[in-house]
Amino acid sequence: AKPLGGESHYIGKTDGSGRKLLGGIGQQLAADIEESTGLDTRVTTLGHLQRGGSPTAYDRVLATQFGHAALGVLMRGEFGKMVALKGETIQSVTLDCATRTIKSVPLDHPLIAAARSVGTVFGDQTKG
């Protein structure tokens, strides 16, 4: 990503082939938003937040799709909404709909078993 008519952002590192690595556009966008709105703005890399690891290609593409969908929601004037992944489709939902009930994953769900198998702890185990 780069500003319209602007330059690409690089992180100051190169890959194994000597090509400059892209990065930093999120920080630049946050600074631009903060400057134009006066609101404190921060950047979060979702792959890091969700799994504590480096983002995968899927994470990066999904983040791009979320950003595109969120911009569409704003451009249509649909305030009070967020974008969500439902199955394989990105949809906009009202914040009320997204937060009115607690959505939990059953402890016997296969995703929980998979996470536990690689050492993830959910805080429900007792020390023994």
Short mmCIF file of N, CA and C in Angstrom, two decimals:
data_model
loop_
_atom_site.label_atom_id
_atom_site.label_comp_id
_atom_site.label_asym_id
_atom_site.label_seq_id
_atom_site.Cartn_x
_atom_site.Cartn_y
_atom_site.Cartn_z
N ALA A 1 0.85 -1.19 0.00
CA ALA A 1 0.00 0.00 0.00
C ALA A 1 0.88 1.23 0.00
N LYS A 2 0.38 2.26 -0.64
CA LYS A 2 1.08 3.54 -0.63
C LYS A 2 0.06 4.64 -0.84
N PRO A 3 0.36 5.85 -0.39
CA PRO A 3 -0.57 6.95 -0.60
C PRO A 3 -0.77 7.21 -2.08
N LEU A 4 -1.96 7.66 -2.47
CA LEU A 4 -2.25 7.98 -3.85
C LEU A 4 -1.24 9.01 -4.34
N GLY A 5 -0.50 8.64 -5.38
CA GLY A 5 0.53 9.53 -5.91
C GLY A 5 1.79 9.58 -5.07
N GLY A 6 1.85 8.77 -4.02
CA GLY A 6 3.00 8.79 -3.12
C GLY A 6 3.94 7.63 -3.35
N GLU A 7 4.89 7.51 -2.46
CA GLU A 7 5.92 6.47 -2.55
C GLU A 7 5.59 5.28 -1.65
N SER A 8 6.11 4.12 -2.00
CA SER A 8 5.99 2.95 -1.14
C SER A 8 6.82 3.17 0.11
N HIS A 9 6.42 2.50 1.19
CA HIS A 9 7.15 2.59 2.46
C HIS A 9 8.00 1.34 2.64
N TYR A 10 9.22 1.53 3.11
CA TYR A 10 10.13 0.42 3.35
C TYR A 10 10.59 0.46 4.80
N ILE A 11 10.93 -0.72 5.34
CA ILE A 11 11.32 -0.80 6.74
C ILE A 11 12.82 -0.67 6.96
N GLY A 12 13.59 -0.48 5.91
CA GLY A 12 15.03 -0.30 6.06
C GLY A 12 15.82 -1.58 6.08
N LYS A 13 15.17 -2.70 5.77
CA LYS A 13 15.85 -3.99 5.71
C LYS A 13 15.73 -4.54 4.29
N THR A 14 16.54 -5.55 4.01
CA THR A 14 16.46 -6.22 2.72
C THR A 14 16.25 -7.71 2.94
N ASP A 15 15.70 -8.38 1.92
CA ASP A 15 15.53 -9.83 2.01
C ASP A 15 16.81 -10.51 1.54
N GLY A 16 16.79 -11.83 1.42
CA GLY A 16 17.98 -12.58 1.03
C GLY A 16 18.48 -12.25 -0.36
N SER A 17 17.62 -11.67 -1.20
CA SER A 17 18.02 -11.30 -2.56
C SER A 17 18.45 -9.85 -2.66
N GLY A 18 18.46 -9.14 -1.53
CA GLY A 18 18.86 -7.74 -1.54
C GLY A 18 17.75 -6.76 -1.85
N ARG A 19 16.52 -7.26 -2.01
CA ARG A 19 15.39 -6.36 -2.26
C ARG A 19 14.96 -5.69 -0.96
N LYS A 20 14.61 -4.40 -1.04
CA LYS A 20 14.13 -3.69 0.13
C LYS A 20 12.78 -4.27 0.55
N LEU A 21 12.56 -4.40 1.88
CA LEU A 21 11.31 -4.94 2.39
C LEU A 21 10.31 -3.82 2.62
N LEU A 22 9.11 -4.03 2.08
CA LEU A 22 8.04 -3.08 2.30
C LEU A 22 7.59 -3.12 3.76
N GLY A 23 7.08 -2.01 4.25
CA GLY A 23 6.54 -1.96 5.61
C GLY A 23 6.43 -0.53 6.08
N GLY A 24 5.62 -0.33 7.11
CA GLY A 24 5.50 0.99 7.72
C GLY A 24 4.32 1.81 7.25
N ILE A 25 3.56 1.31 6.26
CA ILE A 25 2.43 2.10 5.77
C ILE A 25 1.38 2.26 6.86
N GLY A 26 1.21 1.24 7.72
CA GLY A 26 0.24 1.35 8.82
C GLY A 26 0.59 2.49 9.75
N GLN A 27 1.87 2.61 10.10
CA GLN A 27 2.31 3.69 10.98
C GLN A 27 2.10 5.05 10.31
N GLN A 28 2.39 5.12 9.00
CA GLN A 28 2.19 6.39 8.28
C GLN A 28 0.72 6.76 8.23
N LEU A 29 -0.13 5.78 7.95
CA LEU A 29 -1.56 6.02 7.91
C LEU A 29 -2.07 6.47 9.27
N ALA A 30 -1.60 5.82 10.34
CA ALA A 30 -2.00 6.23 11.69
C ALA A 30 -1.59 7.67 11.97
N ALA A 31 -0.39 8.05 11.57
CA ALA A 31 0.08 9.42 11.77
C ALA A 31 -0.79 10.40 10.98
N ASP A 32 -1.15 10.04 9.76
CA ASP A 32 -2.00 10.89 8.93
C ASP A 32 -3.39 11.05 9.55
N ILE A 33 -3.96 9.94 10.04
CA ILE A 33 -5.27 9.99 10.69
C ILE A 33 -5.20 10.87 11.93
N GLU A 34 -4.17 10.67 12.73
CA GLU A 34 -4.01 11.46 13.96
C GLU A 34 -3.88 12.94 13.64
N GLU A 35 -3.10 13.26 12.61
CA GLU A 35 -2.90 14.66 12.24
C GLU A 35 -4.20 15.30 11.75
N SER A 36 -4.97 14.56 10.96
CA SER A 36 -6.19 15.15 10.39
C SER A 36 -7.37 15.16 11.34
N THR A 37 -7.38 14.26 12.34
CA THR A 37 -8.53 14.19 13.25
C THR A 37 -8.23 14.67 14.66
N GLY A 38 -6.94 14.67 15.02
CA GLY A 38 -6.58 15.01 16.39
C GLY A 38 -6.81 13.87 17.37
N LEU A 39 -7.18 12.68 16.85
CA LEU A 39 -7.44 11.52 17.69
C LEU A 39 -6.19 10.66 17.82
N ASP A 40 -5.96 10.14 19.01
CA ASP A 40 -4.84 9.22 19.23
C ASP A 40 -5.10 7.98 18.38
N THR A 41 -4.15 7.60 17.55
CA THR A 41 -4.32 6.50 16.63
C THR A 41 -3.15 5.54 16.76
N ARG A 42 -3.46 4.24 16.85
CA ARG A 42 -2.42 3.23 17.01
C ARG A 42 -2.57 2.13 15.97
N VAL A 43 -1.48 1.44 15.72
CA VAL A 43 -1.43 0.38 14.71
C VAL A 43 -1.32 -0.96 15.42
N THR A 44 -2.10 -1.93 14.97
CA THR A 44 -2.00 -3.29 15.49
C THR A 44 -1.93 -4.24 14.31
N THR A 45 -0.97 -5.15 14.35
CA THR A 45 -0.87 -6.20 13.34
C THR A 45 -1.68 -7.38 13.86
N LEU A 46 -2.80 -7.67 13.19
CA LEU A 46 -3.73 -8.66 13.73
C LEU A 46 -3.13 -10.05 13.92
N GLY A 47 -2.29 -10.50 13.01
CA GLY A 47 -1.69 -11.83 13.18
C GLY A 47 -0.91 -11.92 14.48
N HIS A 48 -0.20 -10.84 14.83
CA HIS A 48 0.56 -10.83 16.07
C HIS A 48 -0.40 -10.85 17.25
N LEU A 49 -1.44 -10.06 17.19
CA LEU A 49 -2.39 -9.96 18.28
C LEU A 49 -3.12 -11.27 18.51
N GLN A 50 -3.57 -11.91 17.43
CA GLN A 50 -4.38 -13.10 17.55
C GLN A 50 -3.59 -14.34 17.94
N ARG A 51 -2.39 -14.50 17.40
CA ARG A 51 -1.65 -15.72 17.66
C ARG A 51 -0.32 -15.50 18.33
N GLY A 52 0.10 -14.26 18.42
CA GLY A 52 1.39 -14.01 19.04
C GLY A 52 2.55 -14.34 18.13
N GLY A 53 2.31 -14.52 16.85
CA GLY A 53 3.38 -14.85 15.92
C GLY A 53 3.36 -13.93 14.72
N SER A 54 4.27 -14.17 13.81
CA SER A 54 4.32 -13.36 12.59
C SER A 54 3.09 -13.66 11.73
N PRO A 55 2.58 -12.64 11.05
CA PRO A 55 1.40 -12.86 10.20
C PRO A 55 1.73 -13.77 9.02
N THR A 56 0.77 -14.62 8.67
CA THR A 56 0.92 -15.49 7.51
C THR A 56 0.42 -14.75 6.27
N ALA A 57 0.59 -15.35 5.12
CA ALA A 57 0.06 -14.76 3.88
C ALA A 57 -1.45 -14.61 3.98
N TYR A 58 -2.12 -15.60 4.56
CA TYR A 58 -3.58 -15.51 4.75
C TYR A 58 -3.94 -14.31 5.61
N ASP A 59 -3.20 -14.12 6.72
CA ASP A 59 -3.45 -12.97 7.60
C ASP A 59 -3.34 -11.66 6.83
N ARG A 60 -2.32 -11.55 6.01
CA ARG A 60 -2.08 -10.31 5.27
C ARG A 60 -3.18 -10.05 4.24
N VAL A 61 -3.60 -11.10 3.53
CA VAL A 61 -4.67 -10.94 2.55
C VAL A 61 -5.99 -10.63 3.25
N LEU A 62 -6.27 -11.33 4.35
CA LEU A 62 -7.50 -11.08 5.10
C LEU A 62 -7.53 -9.65 5.64
N ALA A 63 -6.40 -9.17 6.15
CA ALA A 63 -6.33 -7.79 6.65
C ALA A 63 -6.62 -6.80 5.53
N THR A 64 -6.11 -7.07 4.33
CA THR A 64 -6.38 -6.21 3.18
C THR A 64 -7.87 -6.24 2.85
N GLN A 65 -8.46 -7.43 2.87
CA GLN A 65 -9.89 -7.55 2.58
C GLN A 65 -10.73 -6.82 3.64
N PHE A 66 -10.35 -6.95 4.92
CA PHE A 66 -11.06 -6.24 5.99
C PHE A 66 -10.96 -4.73 5.78
N GLY A 67 -9.77 -4.25 5.47
CA GLY A 67 -9.59 -2.82 5.25
C GLY A 67 -10.43 -2.33 4.09
N HIS A 68 -10.46 -3.09 3.00
CA HIS A 68 -11.26 -2.73 1.84
C HIS A 68 -12.75 -2.70 2.20
N ALA A 69 -13.20 -3.73 2.92
CA ALA A 69 -14.62 -3.80 3.31
C ALA A 69 -14.96 -2.68 4.28
N ALA A 70 -14.07 -2.38 5.23
CA ALA A 70 -14.33 -1.31 6.20
C ALA A 70 -14.43 0.04 5.50
N LEU A 71 -13.57 0.27 4.53
CA LEU A 71 -13.64 1.51 3.76
C LEU A 71 -14.97 1.60 3.01
N GLY A 72 -15.43 0.50 2.44
CA GLY A 72 -16.73 0.48 1.77
C GLY A 72 -17.86 0.83 2.72
N VAL A 73 -17.81 0.28 3.94
CA VAL A 73 -18.83 0.59 4.95
C VAL A 73 -18.83 2.09 5.24
N LEU A 74 -17.66 2.67 5.42
CA LEU A 74 -17.57 4.10 5.69
C LEU A 74 -18.05 4.93 4.51
N MET A 75 -17.64 4.55 3.30
CA MET A 75 -18.03 5.31 2.10
C MET A 75 -19.54 5.27 1.89
N ARG A 76 -20.19 4.20 2.32
CA ARG A 76 -21.65 4.11 2.20
C ARG A 76 -22.35 4.81 3.37
N GLY A 77 -21.57 5.35 4.31
CA GLY A 77 -22.16 6.05 5.45
C GLY A 77 -22.80 5.12 6.47
N GLU A 78 -22.36 3.88 6.50
CA GLU A 78 -22.93 2.89 7.43
C GLU A 78 -22.15 2.93 8.75
N PHE A 79 -22.42 3.94 9.56
CA PHE A 79 -21.71 4.10 10.82
C PHE A 79 -22.30 3.18 11.88
N GLY A 80 -21.51 2.87 12.91
CA GLY A 80 -21.96 1.95 13.95
C GLY A 80 -21.89 0.50 13.51
N LYS A 81 -21.09 0.25 12.49
CA LYS A 81 -20.93 -1.12 11.99
C LYS A 81 -19.46 -1.51 12.00
N MET A 82 -19.23 -2.80 11.91
CA MET A 82 -17.88 -3.36 11.80
C MET A 82 -17.91 -4.42 10.72
N VAL A 83 -16.74 -4.82 10.27
CA VAL A 83 -16.69 -5.92 9.31
C VAL A 83 -16.34 -7.20 10.04
N ALA A 84 -16.89 -8.30 9.55
CA ALA A 84 -16.67 -9.60 10.19
C ALA A 84 -16.56 -10.67 9.12
N LEU A 85 -15.81 -11.70 9.43
CA LEU A 85 -15.68 -12.85 8.55
C LEU A 85 -16.70 -13.90 8.99
N LYS A 86 -17.62 -14.22 8.09
CA LYS A 86 -18.62 -15.26 8.37
C LYS A 86 -18.43 -16.34 7.32
N GLY A 87 -17.89 -17.47 7.75
CA GLY A 87 -17.52 -18.50 6.79
C GLY A 87 -16.38 -17.98 5.94
N GLU A 88 -16.60 -17.84 4.66
CA GLU A 88 -15.58 -17.30 3.76
C GLU A 88 -15.97 -15.93 3.23
N THR A 89 -17.01 -15.32 3.82
CA THR A 89 -17.53 -14.04 3.33
C THR A 89 -17.31 -12.94 4.36
N ILE A 90 -16.86 -11.79 3.89
CA ILE A 90 -16.73 -10.63 4.77
C ILE A 90 -18.02 -9.84 4.67
N GLN A 91 -18.62 -9.57 5.83
CA GLN A 91 -19.89 -8.86 5.88
C GLN A 91 -19.77 -7.71 6.87
N SER A 92 -20.68 -6.73 6.73
CA SER A 92 -20.75 -5.69 7.75
C SER A 92 -21.88 -6.06 8.70
N VAL A 93 -21.65 -5.84 9.97
CA VAL A 93 -22.66 -6.11 11.00
C VAL A 93 -22.70 -4.92 11.94
N THR A 94 -23.85 -4.70 12.54
CA THR A 94 -23.95 -3.60 13.50
C THR A 94 -23.16 -3.96 14.76
N LEU A 95 -22.64 -2.96 15.42
CA LEU A 95 -21.91 -3.22 16.66
C LEU A 95 -22.83 -3.85 17.70
N ASP A 96 -24.11 -3.46 17.70
CA ASP A 96 -25.06 -4.06 18.63
C ASP A 96 -25.19 -5.56 18.38
N CYS A 97 -25.32 -5.95 17.13
CA CYS A 97 -25.43 -7.37 16.79
C CYS A 97 -24.17 -8.13 17.18
N ALA A 98 -23.02 -7.50 16.96
CA ALA A 98 -21.74 -8.16 17.25
C ALA A 98 -21.49 -8.33 18.74
N THR A 99 -22.10 -7.47 19.56
CA THR A 99 -21.76 -7.48 20.99
C THR A 99 -22.92 -7.81 21.92
N ARG A 100 -24.11 -8.08 21.38
CA ARG A 100 -25.26 -8.26 22.28
C ARG A 100 -25.19 -9.54 23.10
N THR A 101 -24.53 -10.57 22.58
CA THR A 101 -24.39 -11.81 23.36
C THR A 101 -22.94 -12.24 23.37
N ILE A 102 -22.59 -12.99 24.38
CA ILE A 102 -21.24 -13.57 24.45
C ILE A 102 -21.23 -14.80 23.56
N LYS A 103 -20.26 -14.85 22.68
CA LYS A 103 -20.12 -15.99 21.79
C LYS A 103 -18.94 -16.82 22.28
N SER A 104 -19.21 -18.03 22.67
CA SER A 104 -18.14 -18.86 23.20
C SER A 104 -17.92 -20.08 22.31
N VAL A 105 -16.76 -20.65 22.46
CA VAL A 105 -16.41 -21.87 21.74
C VAL A 105 -16.47 -23.00 22.76
N PRO A 106 -17.24 -24.05 22.49
CA PRO A 106 -17.32 -25.17 23.45
C PRO A 106 -15.94 -25.76 23.71
N LEU A 107 -15.69 -26.13 24.95
CA LEU A 107 -14.37 -26.67 25.31
C LEU A 107 -14.03 -27.96 24.58
N ASP A 108 -15.04 -28.65 24.04
CA ASP A 108 -14.76 -29.88 23.29
C ASP A 108 -14.66 -29.64 21.79
N HIS A 109 -14.60 -28.38 21.38
CA HIS A 109 -14.51 -28.04 19.95
C HIS A 109 -13.14 -28.47 19.41
N PRO A 110 -13.08 -28.96 18.18
CA PRO A 110 -11.80 -29.40 17.59
C PRO A 110 -10.72 -28.31 17.56
N LEU A 111 -11.11 -27.05 17.42
CA LEU A 111 -10.11 -25.97 17.44
C LEU A 111 -9.46 -25.84 18.82
N ILE A 112 -10.24 -26.06 19.87
CA ILE A 112 -9.69 -26.02 21.23
C ILE A 112 -8.71 -27.17 21.41
N ALA A 113 -9.10 -28.36 20.95
CA ALA A 113 -8.21 -29.53 21.05
C ALA A 113 -6.91 -29.28 20.29
N ALA A 114 -7.02 -28.70 19.11
CA ALA A 114 -5.82 -28.42 18.31
C ALA A 114 -4.92 -27.41 19.03
N ALA A 115 -5.52 -26.37 19.58
CA ALA A 115 -4.73 -25.36 20.29
C ALA A 115 -4.06 -25.97 21.52
N ARG A 116 -4.79 -26.78 22.26
CA ARG A 116 -4.20 -27.42 23.45
C ARG A 116 -3.03 -28.34 23.05
N SER A 117 -3.15 -28.99 21.89
CA SER A 117 -2.12 -29.94 21.47
C SER A 117 -0.78 -29.26 21.20
N VAL A 118 -0.80 -27.95 20.95
CA VAL A 118 0.45 -27.23 20.73
C VAL A 118 0.81 -26.35 21.92
N GLY A 119 0.16 -26.60 23.06
CA GLY A 119 0.56 -25.94 24.29
C GLY A 119 -0.22 -24.69 24.68
N THR A 120 -1.28 -24.35 23.96
CA THR A 120 -2.09 -23.18 24.33
C THR A 120 -2.86 -23.49 25.60
N VAL A 121 -2.85 -22.54 26.53
CA VAL A 121 -3.55 -22.69 27.80
C VAL A 121 -4.68 -21.67 27.85
N PHE A 122 -5.87 -22.09 28.20
CA PHE A 122 -7.04 -21.21 28.23
C PHE A 122 -7.42 -20.80 29.64
N GLY A 123 -6.72 -21.26 30.65
CA GLY A 123 -7.01 -20.85 32.02
C GLY A 123 -8.07 -21.67 32.70
N ASP A 124 -8.60 -22.69 32.03
CA ASP A 124 -9.65 -23.51 32.65
C ASP A 124 -9.10 -24.77 33.28
N GLN A 125 -7.80 -25.06 33.08
CA GLN A 125 -7.21 -26.24 33.67
C GLN A 125 -6.81 -25.93 35.12
N THR A 126 -6.95 -26.94 35.97
CA THR A 126 -6.50 -26.78 37.35
C THR A 126 -5.08 -27.29 37.45
N LYS A 127 -4.33 -26.68 38.36
CA LYS A 127 -2.95 -27.13 38.56
C LYS A 127 -2.98 -28.44 39.31
N GLY A 128 -2.17 -29.37 38.87
CA GLY A 128 -2.21 -30.68 39.49
C GLY A 128 -0.92 -31.13 39.90
#
